[in-house]
PDB file of C-alpha atoms in Angstrom:
ATOM      1  CA  MET Y   1       8.613 -10.760   2.520  1.00  0.00           C
ATOM      2  CA  GLY Y   2       6.848  -8.186   4.212  1.00  0.00           C
ATOM      3  CA  ASP Y   3       7.528  -8.779   8.411  1.00  0.00           C
ATOM      4  CA  GLY Y   4      11.322  -8.738   7.025  1.00  0.00           C
ATOM      5  CA  SER Y   5      11.619 -12.611   7.226  1.00  0.00           C
ATOM      6  CA  VAL Y   6      13.021 -13.789   3.540  1.00  0.00           C
ATOM      7  CA  LYS Y   7      10.535 -17.328   1.820  1.00  0.00           C
ATOM      8  CA  VAL Y   8      13.147 -19.441  -0.578  1.00  0.00           C
ATOM      9  CA  ASN Y   9      12.360 -22.180  -3.386  1.00  0.00           C
ATOM     10  CA  PRO Y  10      15.480 -23.720  -3.156  1.00  0.00           C
ATOM     11  CA  MET Y  11      14.793 -25.895  -6.003  1.00  0.00           C
ATOM     12  CA  ASP Y  12      14.003 -22.700  -7.892  1.00  0.00           C
ATOM     13  CA  LEU Y  13      17.917 -21.302  -7.487  1.00  0.00           C
ATOM     14  CA  ILE Y  14      19.216 -24.412  -8.540  1.00  0.00           C
ATOM     15  CA  ASP Y  15      17.197 -24.756 -11.964  1.00  0.00           C
ATOM     16  CA  TYR Y  16      17.951 -20.898 -11.900  1.00  0.00           C
ATOM     17  CA  GLY Y  17      21.711 -21.923 -12.108  1.00  0.00           C
ATOM     18  CA  ALA Y  18      21.026 -24.517 -14.875  1.00  0.00           C
ATOM     19  CA  ALA Y  19      19.657 -22.108 -17.005  1.00  0.00           C
ATOM     20  CA  LEU Y  20      22.216 -19.481 -16.504  1.00  0.00           C
ATOM     21  CA  ALA Y  21      24.773 -22.209 -17.377  1.00  0.00           C
ATOM     22  CA  GLY Y  22      22.156 -23.165 -20.018  1.00  0.00           C
ATOM     23  CA  ASP Y  23      22.278 -19.039 -22.321  1.00  0.00           C
ATOM     24  CA  MET Y  24      25.683 -18.495 -21.339  1.00  0.00           C
ATOM     25  CA  ALA Y  25      26.680 -21.064 -23.678  1.00  0.00           C
ATOM     26  CA  ASP Y  26      23.913 -20.412 -26.390  1.00  0.00           C
ATOM     27  CA  ALA Y  27      25.602 -16.459 -26.564  1.00  0.00           C
ATOM     28  CA  GLN Y  28      29.068 -17.825 -26.134  1.00  0.00           C
ATOM     29  CA  GLY Y  29      27.826 -19.769 -29.780  1.00  0.00           C
ATOM     30  CA  GLN Y  30      26.090 -16.983 -31.500  1.00  0.00           C
ATOM     31  CA  LEU Y  31      28.812 -14.487 -30.149  1.00  0.00           C
ATOM     32  CA  VAL Y  32      31.799 -16.957 -32.424  1.00  0.00           C
ATOM     33  CA  GLU Y  33      30.568 -15.636 -35.837  1.00  0.00           C
ATOM     34  CA  PRO Y  34      30.015 -11.804 -35.485  1.00  0.00           C
ATOM     35  CA  ILE Y  35      32.471 -11.740 -33.469  1.00  0.00           C
ATOM     36  CA  THR Y  36      34.653 -13.206 -36.464  1.00  0.00           C
ATOM     37  CA  GLY Y  37      32.521 -11.079 -39.256  1.00  0.00           C
ATOM     38  CA  ILE Y  38      34.464  -7.911 -37.766  1.00  0.00           C
ATOM     39  CA  SER Y  39      37.909  -9.787 -37.873  1.00  0.00           C
ATOM     40  CA  GLN Y  40      37.457 -10.144 -41.151  1.00  0.00           C
ATOM     41  CA  HIS Y  41      35.664  -7.114 -42.880  1.00  0.00           C
ATOM     42  CA  SER Y  42      38.051  -5.008 -41.075  1.00  0.00           C
ATOM     43  CA  ALA Y  43      40.902  -6.180 -42.602  1.00  0.00           C
ATOM     44  CA  ALA Y  44      39.146  -5.944 -45.563  1.00  0.00           C
ATOM     45  CA  ALA Y  45      38.416  -3.115 -45.850  1.00  0.00           C
ATOM     46  CA  PHE Y  46      41.056  -1.356 -44.450  1.00  0.00           C
ATOM     47  CA  ILE Y  47      44.319  -2.812 -45.059  1.00  0.00           C
ATOM     48  CA  HIS Y  48      44.036  -5.403 -48.094  1.00  0.00           C
ATOM     49  CA  LEU Y  49      46.135  -4.502 -50.392  1.00  0.00           C
ATOM     50  CA  ALA Y  50      43.880  -4.653 -54.491  1.00  0.00           C
ATOM     51  CA  SER Y  51      45.603  -5.700 -57.375  1.00  0.00           C
ATOM     52  CA  GLY Y  52      48.603  -3.260 -58.696  1.00  0.00           C
ATOM     53  CA  ALA Y  53      47.912  -0.960 -55.162  1.00  0.00           C
ATOM     54  CA  ALA Y  54      50.832   1.515 -53.745  1.00  0.00           C
ATOM     55  CA  GLY Y  55      50.045   0.467 -49.745  1.00  0.00           C
ATOM     56  CA  VAL Y  56      48.083   0.975 -47.939  1.00  0.00           C
ATOM     57  CA  PHE Y  57      47.386   4.622 -45.940  1.00  0.00           C
ATOM     58  CA  SER Y  58      48.424   4.995 -42.743  1.00  0.00           C
ATOM     59  CA  GLU Y  59      44.789   6.207 -41.779  1.00  0.00           C
ATOM     60  CA  ALA Y  60      43.856   3.129 -43.033  1.00  0.00           C
ATOM     61  CA  LYS Y  61      45.947   1.233 -40.557  1.00  0.00           C
ATOM     62  CA  THR Y  62      45.719   3.843 -37.271  1.00  0.00           C
ATOM     63  CA  ALA Y  63      42.145   2.577 -38.269  1.00  0.00           C
ATOM     64  CA  ASN Y  64      42.138  -1.430 -38.642  1.00  0.00           C
ATOM     65  CA  ALA Y  65      43.712  -0.776 -35.388  1.00  0.00           C
ATOM     66  CA  ILE Y  66      41.504   0.555 -33.799  1.00  0.00           C
ATOM     67  CA  ILE Y  67      39.128  -1.778 -34.116  1.00  0.00           C
ATOM     68  CA  GLY Y  68      40.841  -4.490 -33.109  1.00  0.00           C
ATOM     69  CA  ARG Y  69      42.125  -3.098 -30.158  1.00  0.00           C
ATOM     70  CA  ASN Y  70      38.665  -2.375 -29.964  1.00  0.00           C
ATOM     71  CA  LEU Y  71      37.419  -5.895 -30.300  1.00  0.00           C
ATOM     72  CA  GLN Y  72      39.659  -7.205 -27.869  1.00  0.00           C
ATOM     73  CA  ASP Y  73      38.439  -4.796 -25.717  1.00  0.00           C
ATOM     74  CA  VAL Y  74      35.176  -6.347 -25.918  1.00  0.00           C
ATOM     75  CA  GLN Y  75      36.239 -10.085 -26.242  1.00  0.00           C
ATOM     76  CA  ALA Y  76      38.047  -9.289 -22.573  1.00  0.00           C
ATOM     77  CA  PHE Y  77      35.022  -8.190 -20.944  1.00  0.00           C
ATOM     78  CA  LEU Y  78      33.165 -10.892 -22.841  1.00  0.00           C
ATOM     79  CA  GLN Y  79      34.992 -13.637 -20.715  1.00  0.00           C
ATOM     80  CA  ASP Y  80      34.462 -11.530 -17.462  1.00  0.00           C
ATOM     81  CA  VAL Y  81      30.629 -11.278 -17.987  1.00  0.00           C
ATOM     82  CA  GLY Y  82      30.841 -15.539 -18.412  1.00  0.00           C
ATOM     83  CA  THR Y  83      33.566 -16.025 -15.313  1.00  0.00           C
ATOM     84  CA  GLY Y  84      30.383 -13.655 -13.680  1.00  0.00           C
ATOM     85  CA  LEU Y  85      27.905 -15.994 -14.698  1.00  0.00           C
ATOM     86  CA  GLN Y  86      29.669 -18.992 -13.812  1.00  0.00           C
ATOM     87  CA  ALA Y  87      30.312 -17.312 -10.605  1.00  0.00           C
ATOM     88  CA  ILE Y  88      26.174 -17.261 -10.046  1.00  0.00           C
ATOM     89  CA  GLN Y  89      25.363 -20.249 -11.344  1.00  0.00           C
ATOM     90  CA  SER Y  90      27.901 -22.070  -8.171  1.00  0.00           C
ATOM     91  CA  ALA Y  91      26.694 -18.931  -5.745  1.00  0.00           C
ATOM     92  CA  SER Y  92      22.252 -20.225  -6.282  1.00  0.00           C
ATOM     93  CA  THR Y  93      22.999 -23.865  -6.402  1.00  0.00           C
ATOM     94  CA  VAL Y  94      25.680 -23.181  -3.078  1.00  0.00           C
ATOM     95  CA  MET Y  95      22.768 -20.629  -1.470  1.00  0.00           C
ATOM     96  CA  ALA Y  96      19.610 -23.524  -2.016  1.00  0.00           C
ATOM     97  CA  VAL Y  97      21.528 -25.912  -0.470  1.00  0.00           C
ATOM     98  CA  ALA Y  98      22.176 -24.594   1.670  1.00  0.00           C
ATOM     99  CA  TYR Y  99      18.673 -22.962   2.468  1.00  0.00           C
ATOM    100  CA  ALA Y 100      17.440 -26.421   1.825  1.00  0.00           C
ATOM    101  CA  THR Y 101      20.165 -28.969   4.484  1.00  0.00           C
ATOM    102  CA  THR Y 102      21.043 -26.011   7.228  1.00  0.00           C
ATOM    103  CA  ASP Y 103      19.531 -24.253  10.038  1.00  0.00           C
ATOM    104  CA  GLY Y 104      18.444 -20.263   8.570  1.00  0.00           C
ATOM    105  CA  GLU Y 105      21.596 -18.467  10.747  1.00  0.00           C
ATOM    106  CA  SER Y 106      23.854 -21.213   8.601  1.00  0.00           C
ATOM    107  CA  ALA Y 107      21.491 -20.346   5.273  1.00  0.00           C
ATOM    108  CA  ASP Y 108      22.589 -16.498   5.029  1.00  0.00           C
ATOM    109  CA  SER Y 109      26.117 -16.634   7.682  1.00  0.00           C
ATOM    110  CA  VAL Y 110      28.601 -14.536   5.348  1.00  0.00           C
ATOM    111  CA  GLY Y 111      30.530 -17.920   5.478  1.00  0.00           C
ATOM    112  CA  ALA Y 112      28.508 -19.222   3.197  1.00  0.00           C
ATOM    113  CA  VAL Y 113      27.946 -16.725   1.125  1.00  0.00           C
ATOM    114  CA  ALA Y 114      31.903 -16.473   0.742  1.00  0.00           C
ATOM    115  CA  PHE Y 115      31.924 -19.877  -0.072  1.00  0.00           C
ATOM    116  CA  ALA Y 116      29.642 -19.807  -3.088  1.00  0.00           C
ATOM    117  CA  PHE Y 117      31.414 -16.776  -4.153  1.00  0.00           C
ATOM    118  CA  ALA Y 118      35.618 -18.141  -3.464  1.00  0.00           C
ATOM    119  CA  ASP Y 119      37.091 -20.676  -4.236  1.00  0.00           C
ATOM    120  CA  GLY Y 120      37.044 -23.283  -1.586  1.00  0.00           C
ATOM    121  CA  SER Y 121      39.491 -22.112   0.611  1.00  0.00           C
ATOM    122  CA  ALA Y 122      37.199 -20.546   2.629  1.00  0.00           C
ATOM    123  CA  GLY Y 123      35.755 -24.560   3.253  1.00  0.00           C
ATOM    124  CA  ALA Y 124      31.835 -25.222   3.065  1.00  0.00           C
ATOM    125  CA  PRO Y 125      29.400 -24.156   5.077  1.00  0.00           C
ATOM    126  CA  LYS Y 126      28.383 -26.493   8.332  1.00  0.00           C
ATOM    127  CA  GLY Y 127      25.633 -29.184   6.574  1.00  0.00           C
ATOM    128  CA  PHE Y 128      26.812 -28.777   3.063  1.00  0.00           C
ATOM    129  CA  PRO Y 129      26.876 -31.433   1.588  1.00  0.00           C
ATOM    130  CA  THR Y 130      29.452 -33.492  -0.359  1.00  0.00           C
ATOM    131  CA  LYS Y 131      28.068 -34.990  -3.404  1.00  0.00           C
ATOM    132  CA  GLY Y 132      26.232 -34.457  -5.721  1.00  0.00           C
ATOM    133  CA  VAL Y 133      26.138 -30.245  -6.124  1.00  0.00           C
ATOM    134  CA  SER Y 134      29.211 -29.006  -6.603  1.00  0.00           C
ATOM    135  CA  THR Y 135      31.180 -24.975  -7.303  1.00  0.00           C
ATOM    136  CA  MET Y 136      33.640 -23.634 -10.408  1.00  0.00           C
ATOM    137  CA  PHE Y 137      36.621 -24.837  -8.589  1.00  0.00           C
ATOM    138  CA  ASP Y 138      35.252 -28.092  -8.162  1.00  0.00           C
ATOM    139  CA  ASP Y 139      34.382 -28.698 -11.423  1.00  0.00           C
ATOM    140  CA  GLN Y 140      37.447 -26.853 -12.856  1.00  0.00           C
ATOM    141  CA  MET Y 141      38.709 -29.750 -10.806  1.00  0.00           C
ATOM    142  CA  ALA Y 142      37.368 -32.679 -12.367  1.00  0.00           C
ATOM    143  CA  ARG Y 143      37.750 -31.363 -15.231  1.00  0.00           C
ATOM    144  CA  ASP Y 144      41.647 -31.720 -15.092  1.00  0.00           C
ATOM    145  CA  ALA Y 145      41.101 -35.408 -13.513  1.00  0.00           C
ATOM    146  CA  ALA Y 146      38.685 -36.548 -16.438  1.00  0.00           C
ATOM    147  CA  ALA Y 147      41.270 -35.128 -19.099  1.00  0.00           C
ATOM    148  CA  GLY Y 148      44.019 -36.975 -16.679  1.00  0.00           C
ATOM    149  CA  ARG Y 149      46.314 -33.188 -16.566  1.00  0.00           C
ATOM    150  CA  ASN Y 150      47.100 -33.907 -12.714  1.00  0.00           C
ATOM    151  CA  THR Y 151      48.707 -36.957 -12.949  1.00  0.00           C
ATOM    152  CA  SER Y 152      52.769 -37.373 -14.319  1.00  0.00           C
ATOM    153  CA  ALA Y 153      51.914 -38.273 -17.934  1.00  0.00           C
ATOM    154  CA  ALA Y 154      50.406 -34.789 -18.974  1.00  0.00           C
ATOM    155  CA  ARG Y 155      52.992 -33.025 -16.840  1.00  0.00           C
ATOM    156  CA  ALA Y 156      55.983 -34.569 -18.992  1.00  0.00           C
ATOM    157  CA  ALA Y 157      53.945 -33.976 -22.686  1.00  0.00           C
ATOM    158  CA  ASP Y 158      54.340 -30.024 -21.603  1.00  0.00           C
ATOM    159  CA  ASP Y 159      57.977 -30.771 -19.662  1.00  0.00           C
ATOM    160  CA  PRO Y 160      60.387 -33.129 -21.725  1.00  0.00           C
ATOM    161  CA  SER Y 161      62.899 -33.611 -18.813  1.00  0.00           C
ATOM    162  CA  MET Y 162      60.056 -35.696 -17.111  1.00  0.00           C
ATOM    163  CA  LEU Y 163      60.799 -38.555 -19.634  1.00  0.00           C
ATOM    164  CA  GLN Y 164      63.311 -39.296 -18.661  1.00  0.00           C
ATOM    165  CA  TYR Y 165      61.483 -41.075 -14.645  1.00  0.00           C
ATOM    166  CA  ALA Y 166      59.241 -43.180 -16.838  1.00  0.00           C
ATOM    167  CA  THR Y 167      59.917 -46.192 -19.074  1.00  0.00           C
ATOM    168  CA  GLN Y 168      60.585 -46.567 -22.014  1.00  0.00           C
ATOM    169  CA  THR Y 169      58.582 -48.810 -24.729  1.00  0.00           C
ATOM    170  CA  GLU Y 170      59.219 -48.742 -28.083  1.00  0.00           C
ATOM    171  CA  VAL Y 171      56.164 -48.858 -29.882  1.00  0.00           C
ATOM    172  CA  GLN Y 172      55.057 -48.155 -33.847  1.00  0.00           C
ATOM    173  CA  GLY Y 173      55.775 -44.745 -35.244  1.00  0.00           C
ATOM    174  CA  GLY Y 174      57.555 -43.178 -30.962  1.00  0.00           C
ATOM    175  CA  TYR Y 175      57.916 -44.321 -27.436  1.00  0.00           C
ATOM    176  CA  LEU Y 176      55.522 -45.034 -24.710  1.00  0.00           C
ATOM    177  CA  TYR Y 177      56.655 -44.412 -21.771  1.00  0.00           C
ATOM    178  CA  THR Y 178      55.101 -45.635 -18.018  1.00  0.00           C
ATOM    179  CA  PHE Y 179      55.343 -43.725 -15.098  1.00  0.00           C
ATOM    180  CA  ALA Y 180      55.182 -44.427 -11.154  1.00  0.00           C
ATOM    181  CA  ASP Y 181      51.881 -42.789 -11.069  1.00  0.00           C
ATOM    182  CA  GLY Y 182      50.620 -45.816 -13.550  1.00  0.00           C
ATOM    183  CA  SER Y 183      49.661 -43.457 -16.160  1.00  0.00           C
ATOM    184  CA  LYS Y 184      51.168 -43.685 -19.801  1.00  0.00           C
ATOM    185  CA  LEU Y 185      52.431 -41.006 -22.190  1.00  0.00           C
ATOM    186  CA  MET Y 186      52.866 -42.006 -25.640  1.00  0.00           C
ATOM    187  CA  ILE Y 187      54.165 -40.258 -27.860  1.00  0.00           C
ATOM    188  CA  THR Y 188      54.485 -40.517 -32.055  1.00  0.00           C
ATOM    189  CA  THR Y 189      55.575 -39.489 -35.267  1.00  0.00           C
ATOM    190  CA  GLY Y 190      54.730 -39.323 -38.906  1.00  0.00           C
ATOM    191  CA  THR Y 191      55.975 -37.497 -41.996  1.00  0.00           C
ATOM    192  CA  SER Y 192      54.148 -38.106 -45.619  1.00  0.00           C
ATOM    193  CA  GLY Y 193      53.671 -35.997 -49.153  1.00  0.00           C
ATOM    194  CA  SER Y 194      56.202 -35.946 -51.728  1.00  0.00           C
ATOM    195  CA  MET Y 195      57.774 -32.944 -53.856  1.00  0.00           C
ATOM    196  CA  PHE Y 196      55.447 -31.097 -53.061  1.00  0.00           C
ATOM    197  CA  ILE Y 197      53.387 -31.431 -50.532  1.00  0.00           C
ATOM    198  CA  SER Y 198      54.792 -32.256 -46.439  1.00  0.00           C
ATOM    199  CA  ASN Y 199      53.664 -33.191 -43.589  1.00  0.00           C
ATOM    200  CA  ASN Y 200      54.627 -33.714 -40.061  1.00  0.00           C
ATOM    201  CA  THR Y 201      52.858 -34.306 -37.173  1.00  0.00           C
ATOM    202  CA  THR Y 202      53.882 -35.365 -33.625  1.00  0.00           C
ATOM    203  CA  THR Y 203      51.235 -37.162 -31.748  1.00  0.00           C
ATOM    204  CA  LYS Y 204      50.746 -36.849 -27.797  1.00  0.00           C
ATOM    205  CA  SER Y 205      48.590 -39.663 -26.374  1.00  0.00           C
ATOM    206  CA  ILE Y 206      48.353 -38.963 -22.132  1.00  0.00           C
ATOM    207  CA  TYR Y 207      46.388 -42.714 -21.136  1.00  0.00           C
ATOM    208  CA  LYS Y 208      45.266 -42.503 -16.806  1.00  0.00           C
ATOM    209  CA  PRO Y 209      46.251 -45.637 -14.386  1.00  0.00           C
ATOM    210  CA  GLY Y 210      44.644 -48.344 -15.672  1.00  0.00           C
ATOM    211  CA  ASP Y 211      43.344 -46.823 -18.613  1.00  0.00           C
ATOM    212  CA  LYS Y 212      43.525 -48.203 -22.372  1.00  0.00           C
ATOM    213  CA  GLN Y 213      42.065 -45.111 -24.125  1.00  0.00           C
ATOM    214  CA  PRO Y 214      43.685 -41.963 -23.851  1.00  0.00           C
ATOM    215  CA  SER Y 215      41.963 -39.950 -21.727  1.00  0.00           C
ATOM    216  CA  SER Y 216      43.116 -36.804 -24.179  1.00  0.00           C
ATOM    217  CA  ILE Y 217      45.260 -36.730 -27.379  1.00  0.00           C
ATOM    218  CA  VAL Y 218      47.043 -33.874 -28.374  1.00  0.00           C
ATOM    219  CA  THR Y 219      48.195 -33.262 -32.181  1.00  0.00           C
ATOM    220  CA  THR Y 220      51.017 -30.894 -33.296  1.00  0.00           C
ATOM    221  CA  GLY Y 221      51.577 -30.802 -37.696  1.00  0.00           C
ATOM    222  CA  GLU Y 222      53.303 -28.599 -39.881  1.00  0.00           C
ATOM    223  CA  SER Y 223      53.054 -28.326 -43.213  1.00  0.00           C
ATOM    224  CA  THR Y 224      53.932 -27.121 -47.324  1.00  0.00           C
ATOM    225  CA  ASP Y 225      51.041 -27.078 -49.610  1.00  0.00           C
ATOM    226  CA  TYR Y 226      52.099 -27.328 -52.983  1.00  0.00           C
ATOM    227  CA  SER Y 227      52.348 -23.467 -53.107  1.00  0.00           C
ATOM    228  CA  GLY Y 228      54.914 -23.126 -51.109  1.00  0.00           C
ATOM    229  CA  GLN Y 229      51.713 -21.615 -48.551  1.00  0.00           C
ATOM    230  CA  PRO Y 230      53.282 -22.803 -44.036  1.00  0.00           C
ATOM    231  CA  THR Y 231      50.664 -24.148 -42.149  1.00  0.00           C
ATOM    232  CA  LYS Y 232      51.378 -24.875 -38.741  1.00  0.00           C
ATOM    233  CA  SER Y 233      47.990 -26.861 -36.584  1.00  0.00           C
ATOM    234  CA  LYS Y 234      47.469 -27.883 -32.866  1.00  0.00           C
ATOM    235  CA  THR Y 235      44.246 -30.340 -32.818  1.00  0.00           C
ATOM    236  CA  VAL Y 236      43.099 -31.516 -29.186  1.00  0.00           C
ATOM    237  CA  GLN Y 237      40.735 -33.505 -28.743  1.00  0.00           C
ATOM    238  CA  THR Y 238      39.352 -34.150 -24.690  1.00  0.00           C
ATOM    239  CA  ALA Y 239      37.217 -37.700 -23.889  1.00  0.00           C
ATOM    240  CA  GLY Y 240      34.141 -37.209 -22.260  1.00  0.00           C
ATOM    241  CA  ASP Y 241      32.538 -40.335 -19.302  1.00  0.00           C
ATOM    242  CA  ASP Y 242      30.654 -40.990 -22.517  1.00  0.00           C
ATOM    243  CA  GLY Y 243      34.262 -41.868 -23.954  1.00  0.00           C
ATOM    244  CA  LYS Y 244      33.175 -39.668 -26.739  1.00  0.00           C
ATOM    245  CA  TYR Y 245      35.682 -36.716 -27.715  1.00  0.00           C
ATOM    246  CA  ILE Y 246      35.373 -33.233 -28.384  1.00  0.00           C
ATOM    247  CA  THR Y 247      37.750 -31.536 -30.643  1.00  0.00           C
ATOM    248  CA  THR Y 248      39.308 -28.577 -30.946  1.00  0.00           C
ATOM    249  CA  THR Y 249      41.411 -27.759 -33.990  1.00  0.00           C
ATOM    250  CA  GLU Y 250      43.273 -24.163 -35.144  1.00  0.00           C
ATOM    251  CA  SER Y 251      45.583 -24.065 -38.074  1.00  0.00           C
ATOM    252  CA  THR Y 252      46.599 -21.325 -39.193  1.00  0.00           C
ATOM    253  CA  THR Y 253      48.992 -20.792 -42.104  1.00  0.00           C
ATOM    254  CA  GLN Y 254      50.945 -18.009 -43.985  1.00  0.00           C
ATOM    255  CA  LEU Y 255      49.690 -16.972 -47.330  1.00  0.00           C
ATOM    256  CA  SER Y 256      52.141 -16.769 -50.369  1.00  0.00           C
ATOM    257  CA  GLY Y 257      50.790 -13.572 -51.325  1.00  0.00           C
ATOM    258  CA  GLY Y 258      50.702 -12.259 -48.113  1.00  0.00           C
ATOM    259  CA  GLY Y 259      48.492 -12.852 -44.816  1.00  0.00           C
ATOM    260  CA  VAL Y 260      47.538 -14.867 -42.444  1.00  0.00           C
ATOM    261  CA  HIS Y 261      44.809 -17.372 -42.315  1.00  0.00           C
ATOM    262  CA  VAL Y 262      43.454 -18.886 -39.380  1.00  0.00           C
ATOM    263  CA  SER Y 263      40.203 -21.830 -39.195  1.00  0.00           C
ATOM    264  CA  THR Y 264      39.363 -22.834 -35.868  1.00  0.00           C
ATOM    265  CA  THR Y 265      36.898 -25.852 -35.227  1.00  0.00           C
ATOM    266  CA  THR Y 266      35.109 -27.450 -32.537  1.00  0.00           C
ATOM    267  CA  THR Y 267      33.526 -30.862 -32.961  1.00  0.00           C
ATOM    268  CA  GLY Y 268      31.353 -32.127 -29.503  1.00  0.00           C
ATOM    269  CA  ALA Y 269      30.491 -35.150 -28.240  1.00  0.00           C
ATOM    270  CA  ASP Y 270      27.221 -35.350 -30.666  1.00  0.00           C
ATOM    271  CA  GLY Y 271      29.640 -35.153 -33.589  1.00  0.00           C
ATOM    272  CA  LYS Y 272      28.581 -30.940 -34.280  1.00  0.00           C
ATOM    273  CA  SER Y 273      31.266 -29.579 -35.787  1.00  0.00           C
ATOM    274  CA  HIS Y 274      31.248 -25.069 -35.804  1.00  0.00           C
ATOM    275  CA  THR Y 275      34.284 -23.798 -38.093  1.00  0.00           C
ATOM    276  CA  SER Y 276      34.901 -19.777 -37.947  1.00  0.00           C
ATOM    277  CA  ASP Y 277      37.561 -18.114 -40.365  1.00  0.00           C
ATOM    278  CA  ALA Y 278      39.891 -15.448 -40.209  1.00  0.00           C
ATOM    279  CA  THR Y 279      42.051 -14.163 -43.224  1.00  0.00           C
ATOM    280  CA  VAL Y 280      44.663 -10.341 -42.326  1.00  0.00           C
ATOM    281  CA  MET Y 281      45.792  -9.496 -44.902  1.00  0.00           C
ATOM    282  CA  SER Y 282      49.558  -8.259 -44.401  1.00  0.00           C
ATOM    283  CA  ASP Y 283      50.392  -3.343 -44.120  1.00  0.00           C
ATOM    284  CA  LYS Y 284      53.105  -3.835 -46.374  1.00  0.00           C
ATOM    285  CA  PRO Y 285      53.388  -4.723 -49.899  1.00  0.00           C
ATOM    286  CA  VAL Y 286      55.120  -8.777 -51.102  1.00  0.00           C
ATOM    287  CA  SER Y 287      58.438  -7.905 -52.022  1.00  0.00           C
ATOM    288  CA  ASP Y 288      60.440  -8.837 -54.950  1.00  0.00           C
ATOM    289  CA  GLY Y 289      62.990  -8.883 -54.884  1.00  0.00           C
ATOM    290  CA  THR Y 290      64.628  -5.570 -56.158  1.00  0.00           C
ATOM    291  CA  GLY Y 291      64.213  -3.578 -52.776  1.00  0.00           C
ATOM    292  CA  LEU Y 292      61.613  -0.690 -55.283  1.00  0.00           C
ATOM    293  CA  GLY Y 293      59.011   0.653 -53.628  1.00  0.00           C
ATOM    294  CA  GLU Y 294      56.307   1.314 -56.305  1.00  0.00           C
ATOM    295  CA  ILE Y 295      57.251   5.299 -57.597  1.00  0.00           C
ATOM    296  CA  GLN Y 296      60.871   3.966 -58.633  1.00  0.00           C
ATOM    297  CA  LYS Y 297      59.920   1.079 -60.788  1.00  0.00           C
ATOM    298  CA  ARG Y 298      57.910   3.042 -62.850  1.00  0.00           C
ATOM    299  CA  GLU Y 299      60.712   5.820 -63.166  1.00  0.00           C
ATOM    300  CA  VAL Y 300      62.881   2.217 -64.092  1.00  0.00           C
ATOM    301  CA  GLN Y 301      59.632   0.938 -66.533  1.00  0.00           C
ATOM    302  CA  TYR Y 302      59.267   4.517 -68.397  1.00  0.00           C
ATOM    303  CA  ASP Y 303      62.818   5.353 -67.823  1.00  0.00           C
ATOM    304  CA  SER Y 304      61.645   8.825 -66.605  1.00  0.00           C
ATOM    305  CA  LYS Y 305      61.701  10.740 -63.033  1.00  0.00           C
ATOM    306  CA  GLY Y 306      59.677  13.685 -63.900  1.00  0.00           C
ATOM    307  CA  SER Y 307      60.397  17.215 -64.651  1.00  0.00           C
ATOM    308  CA  LYS Y 308      63.752  19.062 -63.156  1.00  0.00           C
ATOM    309  CA  GLU Y 309      61.425  21.259 -60.755  1.00  0.00           C
ATOM    310  CA  GLY Y 310      59.447  18.457 -59.609  1.00  0.00           C
ATOM    311  CA  GLN Y 311      63.476  16.721 -58.664  1.00  0.00           C
ATOM    312  CA  ALA Y 312      64.285  20.175 -56.899  1.00  0.00           C
ATOM    313  CA  GLN Y 313      61.680  20.080 -54.376  1.00  0.00           C
ATOM    314  CA  SER Y 314      61.457  16.449 -53.970  1.00  0.00           C
ATOM    315  CA  GLY Y 315      65.489  16.936 -53.084  1.00  0.00           C
ATOM    316  CA  MET Y 316      66.901  14.516 -56.112  1.00  0.00           C
TER     317      MET Y 316
END
């Protein structure tokens, strides 16, 4: 205001934070496809091997590497922008509460601002409510608790040495481990396929104390298709407050012609899915076992090493 005072509508700050979070999520979703496209198209333009090609030019490898480095820089920048927007969202909520529930002196104090952008260790301003609002740090802690990541079962899923402290019960396809804090971890394995196709999976289901439904399920697999191409996959399912799972699956296939294909699919609690695919071809021709380069193969094929002058120039 002209007299040096500040007029604040706390609800406008809260609405601003909520809108910022929604816009950020929409923008991140829209960026997935173009970023994947850059990776795919640059690989196809610079290091994809055409049929009968002798190899990839060194300049093309350099160009592709520069594009890859720049793309990584852009992705790191976007991640930092997302973190900054999350902090601003938390700050707007904290400041709105500070103005709405405390007096003017504490509302604009350095402590309130520090708390808005810090991890919560500085302590909340006087009068800050304990229910109904949260910071980014609080939200992360809540997500960890909801997913059961703070339980003994979750830690044992990453550290098998902890299984020795659990009570083991045999179940179909594996074992159920019950820990002192009441959490449970069920590990099952499966094998399927034929002489041409194989599929081996391991599933780890984490149960929070007293729950009958897993809070999270992680399935890892290794398979080989009929052409001999190996694929490694990982599927993570996390239950929401409504019991519905958000599922993310990533698979990586080593292509028989050289290169790697990566596919990522995310399915929300509403059942809607989004998939991104990327294929990166190898910058080296697939060996035929002879140990000969393309020029040497042609020499064998045509029984020729060129003219004597040419051999002298090349040191042959």
